[in-house]
Steps between C-alpha positions, in 0.01 A plus 500: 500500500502363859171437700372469839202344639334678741210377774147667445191481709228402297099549526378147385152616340692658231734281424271382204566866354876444476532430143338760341663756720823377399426498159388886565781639659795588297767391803801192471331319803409136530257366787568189641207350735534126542191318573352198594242288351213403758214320376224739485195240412341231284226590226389179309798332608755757351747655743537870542823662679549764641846701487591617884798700507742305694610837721208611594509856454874509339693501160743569321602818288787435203629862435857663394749566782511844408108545621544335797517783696249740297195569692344763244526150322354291749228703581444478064517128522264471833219738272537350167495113634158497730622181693816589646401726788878547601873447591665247742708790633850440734618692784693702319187606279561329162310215355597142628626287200538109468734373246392251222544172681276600783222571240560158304492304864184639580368404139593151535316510813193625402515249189565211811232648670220561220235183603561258201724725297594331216341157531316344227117390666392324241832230468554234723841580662369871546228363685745273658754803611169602668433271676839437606543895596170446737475166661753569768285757641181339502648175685670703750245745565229188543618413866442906607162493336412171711599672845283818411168294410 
C-alpha cells in the first residue's frame, strides 16, 4: 500500500503524550518529529538532554494515499493524537505532503545538529572530537570579546 507524508502543526507540551495515543488509536499512521538534543543541565556531573523538536511546531504524518484527502479522518487523527493540533494545508485545500527523502534530510540534520550526538565523553578521541568541534569558535570569537570589554 502506498503512503504519503503529510506536514502537521504540532503543540509542543504534548508531544510527551504521543506514544500512548498512538498506541490507543486503532489508525495505520506513523508520526515522525525529529528532534534535537540540547543539553538541558549537569546534576553531580551527569549530563541531562533535552529532546527539542528540530521544526519547531512541525512534523510529519506517515498515512495511506487513499486518506490523504479524508477530513472526517483528519479531524479523527487531530482528536485521538493530543499533539498534532492540525494540517499543513495547500491552496487548493488538501494537506501538503513531503516525500521520504525530505524527511530523512531533515533527520540527518537534526542528528548533525543534536549538541554532542553520538560522542563518547568519557574516551579520549570523543573528548578530542570536542574539542576539535569547539576551538575554532572560541579563538575567533576572543578578538570580538576584547573590543566589547
Amino acid at each position: 500500500m502506498e503512503r504519503v507524508n503529510c506536514v502537521i502543526y504540532l503543540d509542543s507540551k504534548l508531544i510527551k503524550n504521543l506514544d500512548r495515543d498512538l498506541s490507543r488509536c486503532n489508525l495505520d499512521i506513523s508520526v515522525i518529529i525529529p528532534t534535537v538534543k540540547i543539553l538541558d543541565k549537569r546534576i553531580k556531573g551527569k549530563e541531562i538532554y533535552q529532546e527539542v523538536p528540530l521544526l519547531l511546531n512541525y512534523g510529519f504524518l506517515s498515512m495511506p494515499k487513499k486518506d490523504l484527502n479524508n477530513e472526517s479522518l483528519r479531524d479523527k487523527i487531530k482528536k485521538q493524537i493530543s499533539c498534532i493540533s492540525g494540517f499543513l494545508m495547500s491552496k487548493k485545500n488538501k494537506p501538503e505532503t513531503v516525500s521520504d527523502f525530505e524527511i530523512n534530510t531533515t533527520l540527518t540534520m537534526g542528528e548533525r545538529l543534536s549538541i554532542y550526538s553520538g560522542l563518547d565523553f568519557n574516551s579520549k578521541e570523543g573528548r578530542k572530537q570536542i574539542k576539535d568541534m569547539y576551538e575554532p569558535n572560541l579563538i575567533s570569537a576572543a578578538p570580538i570579546a576584547r573590543k566589547l570589554r
